[in-house]
mmCIF file of C-alpha atoms in Angstrom:
data_model
loop_
_atom_site.group_PDB
_atom_site.id
_atom_site.type_symbol
_atom_site.label_atom_id
_atom_site.label_comp_id
_atom_site.label_asym_id
_atom_site.label_seq_id
_atom_site.Cartn_x
_atom_site.Cartn_y
_atom_site.Cartn_z
ATOM 1 C CA MET A 1 -2.103 39.078 16.653
ATOM 2 C CA THR A 2 -2.020 37.293 13.326
ATOM 3 C CA SER A 3 1.218 37.192 11.493
ATOM 4 C CA THR A 4 1.626 38.453 7.966
ATOM 5 C CA THR A 5 2.310 34.893 6.812
ATOM 6 C CA ASP A 6 -1.026 33.616 8.224
ATOM 7 C CA ARG A 7 -2.923 36.427 6.492
ATOM 8 C CA ALA A 8 -1.127 35.682 3.226
ATOM 9 C CA HIS A 9 -2.026 31.978 3.496
ATOM 10 C CA ARG A 10 -5.708 32.782 4.159
ATOM 11 C CA GLN A 11 -5.810 35.192 1.239
ATOM 12 C CA PHE A 12 -4.124 32.629 -1.020
ATOM 13 C CA ARG A 13 -6.703 29.971 0.005
ATOM 14 C CA ARG A 14 -9.553 32.408 -0.757
ATOM 15 C CA ILE A 15 -8.088 33.118 -4.178
ATOM 16 C CA LEU A 16 -7.751 29.382 -4.911
ATOM 17 C CA LEU A 17 -11.332 28.707 -3.767
ATOM 18 C CA THR A 18 -12.682 31.585 -5.859
ATOM 19 C CA GLY A 19 -10.750 30.332 -8.891
ATOM 20 C CA ALA A 20 -12.074 26.794 -8.415
ATOM 21 C CA LEU A 21 -15.657 28.072 -8.140
ATOM 22 C CA LEU A 22 -15.292 30.195 -11.285
ATOM 23 C CA ALA A 23 -13.780 27.279 -13.218
ATOM 24 C CA SER A 24 -16.623 25.015 -12.088
ATOM 25 C CA ALA A 25 -19.254 27.573 -13.120
ATOM 26 C CA ALA A 26 -17.602 28.062 -16.523
ATOM 27 C CA SER A 27 -17.500 24.300 -17.073
ATOM 28 C CA THR A 28 -21.193 23.973 -16.190
ATOM 29 C CA LEU A 29 -22.153 26.813 -18.556
ATOM 30 C CA ALA A 30 -20.072 25.354 -21.392
ATOM 31 C CA GLN A 31 -21.632 21.932 -20.856
ATOM 32 C CA ALA A 32 -25.145 23.400 -20.852
ATOM 33 C CA ALA A 33 -24.492 25.243 -24.141
ATOM 34 C CA SER A 34 -23.414 22.127 -26.049
ATOM 35 C CA PRO A 35 -24.802 18.609 -26.405
ATOM 36 C CA ALA A 36 -21.292 17.220 -25.880
ATOM 37 C CA GLY A 37 -21.381 14.740 -23.008
ATOM 38 C CA LEU A 38 -23.163 11.583 -21.890
ATOM 39 C CA TRP A 39 -26.866 11.062 -22.593
ATOM 40 C CA GLN A 40 -29.359 8.425 -21.533
ATOM 41 C CA THR A 41 -31.585 7.700 -24.510
ATOM 42 C CA ILE A 42 -35.285 7.247 -23.835
ATOM 43 C CA ASP A 43 -37.372 5.102 -26.193
ATOM 44 C CA ASP A 44 -40.100 7.337 -27.647
ATOM 45 C CA LYS A 45 -42.526 4.401 -27.834
ATOM 46 C CA THR A 46 -42.058 2.825 -24.380
ATOM 47 C CA GLY A 47 -40.686 5.767 -22.384
ATOM 48 C CA GLN A 48 -37.987 3.441 -21.002
ATOM 49 C CA PRO A 49 -34.220 4.129 -20.894
ATOM 50 C CA LYS A 50 -32.473 2.329 -23.725
ATOM 51 C CA ALA A 51 -28.777 3.224 -23.906
ATOM 52 C CA VAL A 52 -26.038 5.657 -22.938
ATOM 53 C CA VAL A 53 -24.691 7.669 -25.874
ATOM 54 C CA GLN A 54 -21.593 9.852 -25.781
ATOM 55 C CA ILE A 55 -21.797 12.951 -27.967
ATOM 56 C CA MET A 56 -18.470 14.573 -28.775
ATOM 57 C CA GLN A 57 -17.110 17.363 -30.929
ATOM 58 C CA ASP A 58 -15.000 16.120 -33.809
ATOM 59 C CA SER A 59 -11.859 17.850 -35.125
ATOM 60 C CA ASP A 60 -13.887 19.501 -37.919
ATOM 61 C CA GLY A 61 -16.265 21.094 -35.371
ATOM 62 C CA THR A 62 -19.179 18.756 -36.066
ATOM 63 C CA LEU A 63 -20.764 16.556 -33.415
ATOM 64 C CA SER A 64 -20.943 12.781 -33.466
ATOM 65 C CA GLY A 65 -22.358 10.253 -31.037
ATOM 66 C CA LYS A 66 -21.577 6.655 -30.189
ATOM 67 C CA ILE A 67 -23.250 4.028 -28.043
ATOM 68 C CA LEU A 68 -21.339 3.392 -24.819
ATOM 69 C CA GLU A 69 -23.674 0.769 -23.370
ATOM 70 C CA GLY A 70 -27.193 -0.545 -23.439
ATOM 71 C CA ILE A 71 -29.577 -0.298 -20.488
ATOM 72 C CA GLY A 72 -31.822 -3.060 -19.155
ATOM 73 C CA ASN A 73 -32.771 -5.573 -21.860
ATOM 74 C CA ASN A 74 -30.497 -3.682 -24.273
ATOM 75 C CA ASN A 75 -27.394 -4.243 -22.131
ATOM 76 C CA ASP A 76 -26.010 -7.132 -24.145
ATOM 77 C CA PRO A 77 -22.363 -6.435 -25.074
ATOM 78 C CA THR A 78 -22.591 -8.978 -27.919
ATOM 79 C CA ARG A 79 -25.619 -7.304 -29.545
ATOM 80 C CA ARG A 80 -25.023 -6.453 -33.206
ATOM 81 C CA CYS A 81 -26.650 -4.262 -35.834
ATOM 82 C CA THR A 82 -28.112 -7.089 -37.902
ATOM 83 C CA ALA A 83 -30.542 -4.705 -39.647
ATOM 84 C CA CYS A 84 -27.809 -2.294 -40.816
ATOM 85 C CA THR A 85 -27.169 -2.243 -44.553
ATOM 86 C CA ASP A 86 -23.962 -0.160 -44.629
ATOM 87 C CA SER A 87 -20.476 -0.824 -43.225
ATOM 88 C CA ARG A 88 -22.039 -1.255 -39.761
ATOM 89 C CA LYS A 89 -23.802 -4.467 -40.815
ATOM 90 C CA ASP A 90 -23.310 -7.081 -38.068
ATOM 91 C CA GLN A 91 -21.021 -4.748 -36.092
ATOM 92 C CA LEU A 92 -21.307 -4.526 -32.295
ATOM 93 C CA LEU A 93 -23.701 -1.822 -31.100
ATOM 94 C CA LYS A 94 -21.402 -1.015 -28.186
ATOM 95 C CA GLY A 95 -18.962 1.592 -29.502
ATOM 96 C CA MET A 96 -20.921 2.133 -32.731
ATOM 97 C CA THR A 97 -21.212 5.689 -34.065
ATOM 98 C CA ILE A 98 -24.914 6.385 -34.596
ATOM 99 C CA ILE A 99 -24.822 10.199 -35.011
ATOM 100 C CA ASN A 100 -22.500 12.117 -37.303
ATOM 101 C CA GLY A 101 -22.098 15.416 -39.116
ATOM 102 C CA MET A 102 -24.152 17.585 -36.733
ATOM 103 C CA LYS A 103 -23.395 21.280 -37.302
ATOM 104 C CA PRO A 104 -24.405 24.232 -35.108
ATOM 105 C CA ASP A 105 -27.439 26.114 -36.447
ATOM 106 C CA GLY A 106 -28.329 28.922 -34.037
ATOM 107 C CA ASP A 107 -29.499 27.262 -30.807
ATOM 108 C CA ALA A 108 -29.750 23.850 -32.490
ATOM 109 C CA TRP A 109 -27.611 21.345 -34.394
ATOM 110 C CA ASP A 110 -28.589 20.140 -37.847
ATOM 111 C CA GLY A 111 -27.261 18.692 -41.087
ATOM 112 C CA GLY A 112 -26.182 15.333 -39.763
ATOM 113 C CA GLN A 113 -27.528 11.804 -39.709
ATOM 114 C CA ILE A 114 -28.703 9.379 -37.063
ATOM 115 C CA LEU A 115 -28.840 5.602 -37.338
ATOM 116 C CA ASP A 116 -31.693 3.647 -35.784
ATOM 117 C CA PRO A 117 -29.957 0.361 -34.926
ATOM 118 C CA GLU A 118 -33.340 -1.339 -34.471
ATOM 119 C CA ASN A 119 -34.210 -1.072 -38.175
ATOM 120 C CA GLY A 120 -30.801 -0.200 -39.667
ATOM 121 C CA LYS A 121 -32.134 2.976 -41.303
ATOM 122 C CA LEU A 122 -30.310 6.298 -41.560
ATOM 123 C CA TYR A 123 -32.312 9.465 -40.968
ATOM 124 C CA LYS A 124 -31.557 13.151 -41.271
ATOM 125 C CA CYS A 125 -31.129 14.534 -37.781
ATOM 126 C CA LYS A 126 -31.632 17.749 -35.873
ATOM 127 C CA MET A 127 -31.315 18.334 -32.150
ATOM 128 C CA HIS A 128 -31.652 21.058 -29.560
ATOM 129 C CA LEU A 129 -31.080 21.398 -25.839
ATOM 130 C CA ASP A 130 -33.993 21.865 -23.455
ATOM 131 C CA GLU A 131 -34.420 22.457 -19.709
ATOM 132 C CA ASP A 132 -31.157 24.362 -19.166
ATOM 133 C CA GLY A 133 -29.133 21.831 -21.138
ATOM 134 C CA GLN A 134 -30.298 18.818 -19.122
ATOM 135 C CA LYS A 135 -32.428 17.358 -21.923
ATOM 136 C CA LEU A 136 -31.653 16.874 -25.592
ATOM 137 C CA VAL A 137 -34.488 16.652 -28.095
ATOM 138 C CA VAL A 138 -33.281 14.492 -30.999
ATOM 139 C CA ARG A 139 -35.391 14.311 -34.166
ATOM 140 C CA GLY A 140 -34.803 11.797 -36.941
ATOM 141 C CA TYR A 141 -36.648 12.305 -40.212
ATOM 142 C CA ILE A 142 -36.816 11.546 -43.917
ATOM 143 C CA GLY A 143 -37.254 14.488 -46.275
ATOM 144 C CA VAL A 144 -38.802 17.235 -44.129
ATOM 145 C CA SER A 145 -38.675 17.196 -40.334
ATOM 146 C CA LEU A 146 -42.487 17.029 -40.124
ATOM 147 C CA LEU A 147 -42.144 13.435 -41.311
ATOM 148 C CA GLY A 148 -40.151 12.015 -38.436
ATOM 149 C CA ARG A 149 -40.079 11.264 -34.754
ATOM 150 C CA SER A 150 -38.403 12.763 -31.725
ATOM 151 C CA GLN A 151 -36.810 11.378 -28.595
ATOM 152 C CA THR A 152 -35.878 13.344 -25.493
ATOM 153 C CA TRP A 153 -32.591 12.228 -23.982
ATOM 154 C CA VAL A 154 -31.453 12.986 -20.419
ATOM 155 C CA ARG A 155 -27.972 14.312 -19.631
ATOM 156 C CA GLN A 156 -25.865 12.046 -17.414
ATOM 157 C CA GLN A 157 -23.278 13.406 -14.978
#
């Protein structure tokens, strides 16, 4: 015969496990609904991984993104944005903010800018999640979005 205390402990463990599972599911759904997180950038010309970018929500509700590290040939911690023409000129790429001002627009984010550190140019930017939030399609453009290029980034865990 099981004591009342044993039954209470088992029930308490079940409640804790259920709570942990629900919290995990909620976290996964929230992550899938927002680009906030870590992303591996993929070069649209070579198809090769290029860097890890962290996208975060700023205090004003907009999204920004900064380079955490390069990948492969781009993993040089002393690499600088020599082509930049603004305040980022000759600044280290590692830690550099390359996306800013992204605002939610339905299922997408728009209204911000993205810097291409290869050529130092700023582009208007729009992005949307794909494949259940595991891919992020990032489009940089001048003028209208038809005149631009897209990269598909892969979410990192």
